[in-house]
Amino acid sequence: MTDDRLFGPQRQERLMDELRRQGSIRVREFAALLGVSELTVRRDIAALASQNLLTKVHGGATLPTDLGPATQVRRRGTAAPRFTIGMVVPSLDYYWPAIVGGARSAAAAQGVQINLRGSTYDWAEDQRQITRLIESQQVQGLLLAPNLDGDGVPEMIEWIGNLPVPVILIERQPPRWTPTKNQLEWVRSDHALGLEIAVRHLHEHGHRSIGLVLSKGSPTSAHLERGWELVCADLDLSPDLVVRESVRMQQPGYRETIAQLLDRCRAAGTTALVIHSDPDAMSVAQYCVERGMAIPEDLAIVAYDDEVAKLAEPAMTAVRPPKPMVGRTAVELMVARLIEGRRRPSQRILITPELIIRDSSIPHFQPANQPAADSPPGRPTTRRAHPPVRSSDAEGVPVRRPG
Amino acid sequence: MTDDRLFGPQRQERLMDELRRQGSIRVREFAALLGVSELTVRRDIAALASQNLLTKVHGGATLPTDLGPATQVRRRGTAAPRFTIGMVVPSLDYYWPAIVGGARSAAAAQGVQINLRGSTYDWAEDQRQITRLIESQQVQGLLLAPNLDGDGVPEMIEWIGNLPVPVILIERQPPRWTPTKNQLEWVRSDHALGLEIAVRHLHEHGHRSIGLVLSKGSPTSAHLERGWELVCADLDLSPDLVVRESVRMQQPGYRETIAQLLDRCRAAGTTALVIHSDPDAMSVAQYCVERGMAIPEDLAIVAYDDEVAKLAEPAMTAVRPPKPMVGRTAVELMVARLIEGRRRPSQRILITPELIIRDSSIPHFQPANQPAADSPPGRPTTRRAHPPVRSSDAEGVPVRRPG
DNA sequence: CCTCCGTTGTACGAATCTGAACGTTTGCGG
DNA sequence: CCGCAAACGTTCAGATTCGTACAACGGAGG
């Protein structure tokens, strides 16, 4: 509670800060913001302009631009400078719609536009789409999700890094170091951690032999497998029971695969499974029910991914990758990048998936609260400000941030 | 405790302390606070300003900044929700002021307040400060940087995770998984990558035997060492020449340490060093100059950290950790967390350091004279080479195991 | 006890910062 | 092309702050 008034240099620093954030400043607004006269703001702007730290324009100031003086400061009311961001995702009907949705909603909030292209998991096709977007001259930035599993990754990264617009990878992680001036930025779900959360959830409820079913060919699998190894080592579990076959219904021979899986479980005394892709998990659950196995009691299941898990019977406990948040964060990061330019340090962001506890992992019980069966070590009995979220509360209603 | 009168140096220390806490000082207020005359305060400020410890401004003083000095503000009258964020950092006079500065400026822009506490690298003291902040009931969130090197880390993490307000760690990375409903969030500089950038810079300019000097006891060292191992493996360099002794001037016996270091360099044919902490790097550089070694030509040096590197002679090439950005990002993340509540998925953010190329790593370009004497086969041109990048070695990108 | 010297406090003119007024310029719409 | 409204910047005035000049205070040493 000192004094609201700032020193001149502080004011100027603040102004530059706002400028870097917003891309432009209007004299009137900034004067009101700081509670100083407009004249003072103009004086500050003049001083900063004389050092080439900003460009004076009628109505305010903008970041100094190499491309000649900017047009005109945005009028009040418009939320932000308008950009168009290109987005190329490998699929428009699986996994990605939620990410695109998050990106769109963030774009709307930021006053920018998304130019979406569906591609495939093939790099050549990606390249085609990207080239087309660039050549259209309509996009100032790109959100990409190329497949980084195959060969030629360094070449891909270099090609991407040399595009004339900033790029942010979504749900992809390039090599540690990229041969570009600014390291390539990315935003992705931390699937390894998501898997770990699932396994620890099962472990906390007494399961000591846990298996993992992976969908072959998904870029996610690699992360899941890594998380699997780490968590098994930490919890002293055997990491051996891993199946790398899709057990989805459409898959030919899926029943045999499931049968073999269950045999292995029986042999190893395994009481819980984490299954990648909730349709696969549902497939296993249904098979079990047909065979007379009770789902949480005889075999606990946690699905990885939460597209349809809540529709299953019983409703599936599932790890929900933060897809909308990935899209949203990528857009916000891109807007910041576009506004602040290449001097902004690059960021790499991991977002944590969420465990949605439903009925396939722990027995459904009545409101009368009973602590988990046998609680392994590390039960923080401290005060919980907010109780953990149970299934019913996860309606699938996306949380939209205000603004 | 003592008599109410302080001696000059004590007063100045107090002033610096207040300055680091508040980001700025007003002569009138500080004079009233200490019960001395304003003139005395001005004299103190003038003295400190002459040592570049602060920047004198009309009405008081601010922390020194690169350009147009100043930082913090308090915004008023706008509709943004008001929060107060507690911040506990282990030191107020080394490394952290820049982070605090970034946090303050972001806080100003977001219309929130920072309640800063200086602590030590000792957990008990941290705990005391944190408890005090919580009990004051004045903070809605906490930015913490506890020392995670010693024992009892799981307990610390759990204690932190059960605080009644959200927490974000800055420049610290807790274990992969934390036993809280929402995984603990953090924002930190990617020092490992920063080191890699430094090494690759040297590698690009022809150096094939590179050494590393680490400051013992710094939390940063572990990250640097990790980056060192990774980059050496990638570039096929020997990772053996690592010194873990401070070579700073104050250090007793630093000259012997440097002498031994240079002996090892000579023996191994090492032509370049990365040295943690720019004062240490300057110390080595000065020693070399005294011994008649030319700095970029006979031994290239990249300093890690960029507090004073630009003041050296020759000006030091340095890796600059993105400290202000770390502070800023943490505040922005906290504000988002406070607005959106605990349903917002947690994020972990890595920010890339920046390589500031000055004169200690590549020969200063001279227009008329000879090209660089007989430096290693690097080109003084600015064209960027494209060093090889191995594909699947990135941290977090697992190698798929057969069977 | 006295003097020397460094530090601190008071006084006051100079310098700086800020804001209001007002004539001039710029941008925008008809 | 013209006119209006907003934005700009020069000028002046009020308030605050700065720093030199000089006096007062207190400890160290002779």
Coordinates of N, CA, C and O in Angstrom, one line a residue, chain B residues 23-127:
Chain B
G23 N 10.4 -3.7 -5.6 CA 10.7 -3.4 -6.9 C 11.1 -1.9 -7.1 O 11.7 -1.5 -8.1
S24 N 10.6 -1.1 -6.1 CA 11.0 0.3 -6.2 C 10.9 0.9 -4.8 O 10.3 0.3 -3.9
I25 N 11.5 2.0 -4.7 CA 11.6 2.7 -3.4 C 11.2 4.2 -3.6 O 11.6 4.8 -4.6
R26 N 10.5 4.7 -2.7 CA 10.2 6.1 -2.7 C 11.0 6.8 -1.6 O 10.9 6.3 -0.4
V27 N 11.7 7.8 -1.9 CA 12.5 8.5 -0.9 C 11.7 8.9 0.3 O 12.1 8.6 1.4
R28 N 10.6 9.5 0.1 CA 9.8 10.0 1.2 C 9.4 8.9 2.1 O 9.6 8.9 3.4
E29 N 8.9 7.8 1.5 CA 8.4 6.7 2.4 C 9.5 6.1 3.1 O 9.4 5.7 4.3
F30 N 10.6 5.9 2.4 CA 11.7 5.1 3.1 C 12.3 6.0 4.2 O 12.7 5.5 5.3
A31 N 12.4 7.3 4.0 CA 12.9 8.1 5.0 C 12.0 8.1 6.2 O 12.5 8.0 7.4
A32 N 10.7 8.1 6.0 CA 9.8 8.0 7.1 C 9.9 6.7 7.8 O 9.9 6.6 9.1
L33 N 10.1 5.7 7.0 CA 10.1 4.3 7.6 C 11.3 4.2 8.5 O 11.2 3.6 9.6
L34 N 12.4 4.7 8.1 CA 13.6 4.5 9.0 C 13.8 5.7 10.0 O 14.7 5.7 10.8
G35 N 13.0 6.7 9.8 CA 13.1 7.9 10.7 C 14.4 8.6 10.4 O 15.0 9.2 11.4
V36 N 14.8 8.7 9.2 CA 15.9 9.5 8.9 C 15.5 10.6 7.9 O 14.3 10.5 7.4
S37 N 16.3 11.5 7.6 CA 15.9 12.6 6.7 C 15.9 12.1 5.2 O 16.6 11.1 4.9
E38 N 15.2 12.8 4.4 CA 15.1 12.4 3.0 C 16.5 12.5 2.4 O 16.9 11.7 1.5
L39 N 17.2 13.5 2.8 CA 18.5 13.7 2.2 C 19.4 12.5 2.4 O 20.1 12.1 1.5
T40 N 19.3 12.0 3.6 CA 20.2 10.8 3.8 C 19.8 9.7 2.9 O 20.7 9.0 2.4
V41 N 18.6 9.5 2.7 CA 18.1 8.4 1.8 C 18.6 8.7 0.4 O 19.1 7.9 -0.3
R42 N 18.6 10.0 0.0 CA 19.0 10.3 -1.3 C 20.5 10.0 -1.4 O 21.0 9.5 -2.5
R43 N 21.2 10.3 -0.4 CA 22.7 10.1 -0.4 C 22.9 8.6 -0.6 O 23.8 8.1 -1.3
D44 N 22.2 7.8 0.2 CA 22.3 6.4 0.1 C 22.0 5.9 -1.4 O 22.8 5.1 -2.0
I45 N 21.0 6.4 -1.9 CA 20.6 6.0 -3.2 C 21.7 6.4 -4.2 O 22.0 5.6 -5.1
A46 N 22.2 7.6 -4.0 CA 23.2 8.0 -5.0 C 24.4 7.0 -4.9 O 25.0 6.7 -5.9
A47 N 24.8 6.7 -3.6 CA 25.9 5.8 -3.5 C 25.7 4.4 -4.1 O 26.5 3.9 -4.8
L48 N 24.5 3.9 -3.9 CA 24.2 2.6 -4.5 C 24.1 2.7 -6.0 O 24.5 1.8 -6.7
A49 N 23.6 3.8 -6.4 CA 23.4 3.9 -7.9 C 24.8 4.0 -8.6 O 25.0 3.5 -9.7
S50 N 25.8 4.5 -7.8 CA 27.1 4.6 -8.5 C 27.7 3.2 -8.6 O 28.7 3.0 -9.3
Q51 N 27.2 2.3 -7.8 CA 27.7 0.9 -8.0 C 26.8 0.1 -8.9 O 26.9 -1.1 -8.9
N52 N 25.9 0.7 -9.5 CA 24.9 0.1 -10.4 C 24.1 -1.0 -9.7 O 23.6 -1.9 -10.3
L53 N 23.9 -0.7 -8.4 CA 23.0 -1.7 -7.7 C 21.5 -1.3 -7.8 O 20.6 -2.1 -7.5
L54 N 21.3 -0.1 -8.2 CA 19.9 0.3 -8.4 C 19.9 1.5 -9.4 O 21.0 2.0 -9.8
T55 N 18.8 1.9 -9.8 CA 18.7 3.0 -10.8 C 18.0 4.1 -10.1 O 16.9 4.0 -9.5
K56 N 18.6 5.3 -10.1 CA 18.0 6.4 -9.5 C 16.9 7.0 -10.4 O 17.1 7.2 -11.6
V57 N 15.8 7.3 -9.8 CA 14.7 7.9 -10.6 C 14.2 9.1 -9.8 O 14.4 9.1 -8.6
H58 N 13.5 9.9 -10.5 CA 12.9 11.0 -9.8 C 11.9 10.5 -8.8 O 10.9 9.9 -9.1
G59 N 12.2 10.8 -7.5 CA 11.2 10.4 -6.5 C 11.7 9.2 -5.7 O 11.1 8.8 -4.7
G60 N 12.7 8.5 -6.2 CA 13.1 7.3 -5.5 C 14.1 6.5 -6.3 O 15.1 7.1 -6.9
A61 N 14.0 5.2 -6.3 CA 14.9 4.4 -7.0 C 14.2 3.1 -7.4 O 13.1 2.7 -6.8
T62 N 14.7 2.4 -8.5 CA 14.1 1.1 -8.9 C 15.3 0.2 -9.1 O 16.4 0.5 -9.1
L63 N 14.9 -1.1 -9.2 CA 15.9 -2.1 -9.5 C 16.5 -1.8 -10.9 O 15.8 -1.2 -11.8
P64 N 17.7 -2.0 -11.1 CA 18.3 -1.7 -12.4 C 17.8 -2.7 -13.4 O 17.6 -3.9 -13.2
T65 N 17.5 -2.2 -14.6 CA 17.1 -3.1 -15.7 C 17.9 -2.7 -16.9 O 18.5 -1.7 -17.0
D66 N 17.8 -3.6 -17.9 CA 18.6 -3.4 -19.1 C 18.3 -2.0 -19.7 O 19.2 -1.3 -20.1
L67 N 17.1 -1.8 -19.9 CA 16.7 -0.6 -20.7 C 15.6 0.1 -20.0 O 14.7 -0.5 -19.4
G68 N 15.7 1.4 -20.0 CA 14.6 2.2 -19.4 C 14.2 1.5 -18.1 O 13.3 0.7 -18.0
P69 N 15.0 1.7 -17.0 CA 14.8 1.0 -15.8 C 13.4 1.1 -15.2 O 12.7 2.1 -15.5
A70 N 13.0 0.1 -14.5 CA 11.8 0.1 -13.8 C 11.1 -1.2 -13.8 O 11.3 -2.0 -14.7
T71 N 10.2 -1.4 -13.0 CA 9.4 -2.6 -13.0 C 8.0 -2.4 -12.5 O 7.3 -1.7 -13.0
Q72 N 7.8 -2.8 -11.3 CA 6.4 -3.1 -10.8 C 5.5 -1.9 -10.8 O 5.9 -0.7 -10.9
V73 N 4.3 -2.2 -10.7 CA 3.2 -1.2 -10.7 C 2.0 -1.7 -9.9 O 2.0 -2.9 -9.6
R74 N 1.2 -0.9 -9.7 CA -0.1 -1.4 -9.2 C -1.2 -0.7 -10.1 O -1.2 0.5 -10.3
R75 N -2.0 -1.6 -10.6 CA -3.0 -1.1 -11.5 C -4.3 -0.8 -10.7 O -4.5 -1.4 -9.7
R76 N -5.0 0.1 -11.2 CA -6.2 0.5 -10.5 C -7.4 0.7 -11.4 O -7.2 1.0 -12.5
G77 N -8.5 0.5 -10.8 CA -9.7 0.9 -11.5 C -10.2 0.1 -12.6 O -11.2 0.3 -13.2
T78 N -9.5 -1.0 -12.9 CA -10.0 -1.8 -14.0 C -10.8 -3.0 -13.4 O -10.6 -3.4 -12.3
A79 N -11.5 -3.7 -14.3 CA -12.4 -4.7 -13.8 C -11.8 -6.0 -13.5 O -12.4 -6.9 -12.9
A80 N -10.6 -6.2 -13.8 CA -9.9 -7.5 -13.6 C -10.0 -7.9 -12.2 O -9.9 -7.1 -11.3
P81 N -10.3 -9.2 -12.0 CA -10.4 -9.7 -10.6 C -9.1 -9.5 -9.9 O -8.0 -9.6 -10.5
R82 N -9.2 -9.2 -8.7 CA -7.9 -8.9 -7.9 C -7.5 -10.1 -7.1 O -8.3 -10.6 -6.3
F83 N -6.3 -10.5 -7.3 CA -5.8 -11.6 -6.4 C -4.5 -11.1 -5.8 O -3.9 -10.1 -6.3
T84 N -4.2 -11.7 -4.8 CA -2.8 -11.5 -4.2 C -2.1 -12.9 -4.2 O -2.7 -13.9 -3.8
I85 N -0.9 -12.9 -4.8 CA -0.2 -14.1 -5.0 C 1.1 -14.0 -4.1 O 1.8 -13.1 -4.2
G86 N 1.2 -15.0 -3.2 CA 2.4 -15.0 -2.4 C 3.6 -15.6 -3.2 O 3.4 -16.5 -4.0
M87 N 4.7 -15.2 -2.9 CA 5.9 -15.6 -3.7 C 7.0 -15.8 -2.7 O 7.4 -14.8 -2.0
V88 N 7.6 -17.0 -2.6 CA 8.7 -17.2 -1.7 C 9.9 -17.7 -2.5 O 9.9 -18.7 -3.1
V89 N 11.0 -16.9 -2.5 CA 12.2 -17.3 -3.2 C 13.3 -17.4 -2.3 O 13.3 -16.8 -1.2
P90 N 14.3 -18.2 -2.6 CA 15.3 -18.5 -1.7 C 16.4 -17.4 -1.5 O 17.2 -17.5 -0.6
S91 N 16.3 -16.4 -2.3 CA 17.3 -15.4 -2.2 C 16.8 -14.2 -2.9 O 16.0 -14.2 -3.9
L92 N 17.1 -13.0 -2.3 CA 16.6 -11.8 -2.9 C 17.7 -11.0 -3.7 O 17.4 -9.9 -4.2
D93 N 18.8 -11.6 -3.7 CA 19.9 -10.8 -4.3 C 20.7 -11.5 -5.3 O 21.8 -11.1 -5.7
Y94 N 20.3 -12.7 -5.7 CA 21.1 -13.5 -6.6 C 20.2 -14.3 -7.5 O 19.4 -15.0 -6.9
Y95 N 20.2 -14.2 -8.7 CA 19.4 -15.0 -9.7 C 18.0 -14.6 -9.6 O 17.3 -14.4 -10.7
W96 N 17.4 -14.4 -8.4 CA 16.0 -14.3 -8.3 C 15.4 -12.9 -8.6 O 14.2 -12.8 -9.0
P97 N 16.1 -11.8 -8.4 CA 15.5 -10.5 -8.7 C 14.9 -10.5 -10.1 O 13.8 -9.9 -10.3
A98 N 15.6 -11.1 -11.1 CA 15.1 -11.0 -12.4 C 13.7 -11.7 -12.5 O 12.8 -11.3 -13.2
I99 N 13.7 -12.9 -11.9 CA 12.4 -13.6 -11.9 C 11.3 -12.8 -11.2 O 10.2 -12.7 -11.7
V100 N 11.7 -12.3 -10.0 CA 10.7 -11.5 -9.3 C 10.2 -10.3 -10.2 O 9.1 -10.0 -10.2
G101 N 11.2 -9.7 -10.9 CA 10.8 -8.6 -11.7 C 9.8 -9.0 -12.8 O 8.8 -8.3 -13.0
G102 N 10.1 -10.1 -13.4 CA 9.1 -10.6 -14.4 C 7.8 -10.9 -13.8 O 6.8 -10.6 -14.4
A103 N 7.8 -11.4 -12.6 CA 6.5 -11.7 -12.0 C 5.8 -10.5 -11.6 O 4.6 -10.3 -11.9
R104 N 6.5 -9.5 -11.1 CA 5.9 -8.2 -10.8 C 5.2 -7.6 -12.0 O 4.1 -7.1 -11.9
S105 N 6.0 -7.6 -13.1 CA 5.5 -6.9 -14.2 C 4.2 -7.6 -14.7 O 3.2 -7.0 -15.1
A106 N 4.3 -8.9 -14.8 CA 3.1 -9.7 -15.2 C 1.9 -9.4 -14.2 O 0.8 -9.3 -14.6
A107 N 2.3 -9.4 -12.9 CA 1.2 -9.1 -12.0 C 0.6 -7.8 -12.2 O -0.7 -7.7 -12.1
A108 N 1.4 -6.8 -12.5 CA 0.8 -5.5 -12.8 C -0.1 -5.6 -13.9 O -1.3 -5.0 -13.9
A109 N 0.3 -6.2 -15.0 CA -0.5 -6.3 -16.2 C -1.8 -7.1 -15.9 O -2.8 -6.8 -16.5
Q110 N -1.8 -8.0 -15.0 CA -2.9 -8.9 -14.7 C -3.8 -8.2 -13.6 O -4.8 -8.8 -13.3
G111 N -3.3 -7.2 -13.1 CA -4.1 -6.6 -12.0 C -4.1 -7.4 -10.7 O -5.0 -7.3 -9.9
V112 N -3.0 -8.1 -10.5 CA -2.9 -8.8 -9.2 C -1.7 -8.3 -8.4 O -0.9 -7.6 -9.0
Q113 N -1.6 -8.7 -7.2 CA -0.6 -8.2 -6.4 C 0.4 -9.4 -6.0 O -0.1 -10.5 -5.9
I114 N 1.6 -9.0 -5.8 CA 2.6 -10.0 -5.4 C 3.0 -9.7 -4.0 O 3.3 -8.6 -3.6
N115 N 3.0 -10.8 -3.2 CA 3.4 -10.6 -1.8 C 4.7 -11.4 -1.7 O 4.7 -12.6 -1.6
L116 N 5.8 -10.7 -1.7 CA 7.1 -11.4 -1.8 C 7.7 -11.7 -0.5 O 7.8 -10.8 0.4
R117 N 8.3 -12.9 -0.3 CA 9.1 -13.2 0.9 C 10.4 -13.8 0.5 O 10.4 -14.7 -0.3
G118 N 11.4 -13.2 1.0 CA 12.7 -13.8 0.8 C 12.9 -14.9 1.8 O 12.5 -14.8 3.0
S119 N 13.6 -16.0 1.4 CA 13.8 -17.1 2.3 C 15.3 -17.5 2.2 O 16.1 -16.7 1.8
T120 N 15.5 -18.7 2.5 CA 16.9 -19.2 2.3 C 16.8 -20.5 1.5 O 15.7 -20.8 1.0
Y121 N 17.9 -21.2 1.4 CA 17.8 -22.5 0.7 C 17.4 -23.6 1.7 O 17.5 -24.8 1.4
D122 N 16.9 -23.2 2.8 CA 16.6 -24.1 3.9 C 15.0 -24.3 3.9 O 14.3 -23.4 4.0
W123 N 14.7 -25.6 4.0 CA 13.2 -25.9 3.9 C 12.5 -25.4 5.1 O 11.3 -24.9 5.0
A124 N 13.1 -25.5 6.3 CA 12.4 -25.0 7.5 C 12.0 -23.6 7.4 O 10.9 -23.1 7.7
E125 N 13.0 -22.8 6.9 CA 12.7 -21.4 6.7 C 11.6 -21.2 5.7 O 10.7 -20.3 5.8
D126 N 11.7 -21.9 4.6 CA 10.6 -21.8 3.6 C 9.3 -22.1 4.2 O 8.3 -21.3 4.0
Q127 N 9.2 -23.2 5.0 CA 8.0 -23.5 5.6 C 7.4 -22.4 6.5 O 6.2 -22.1 6.5

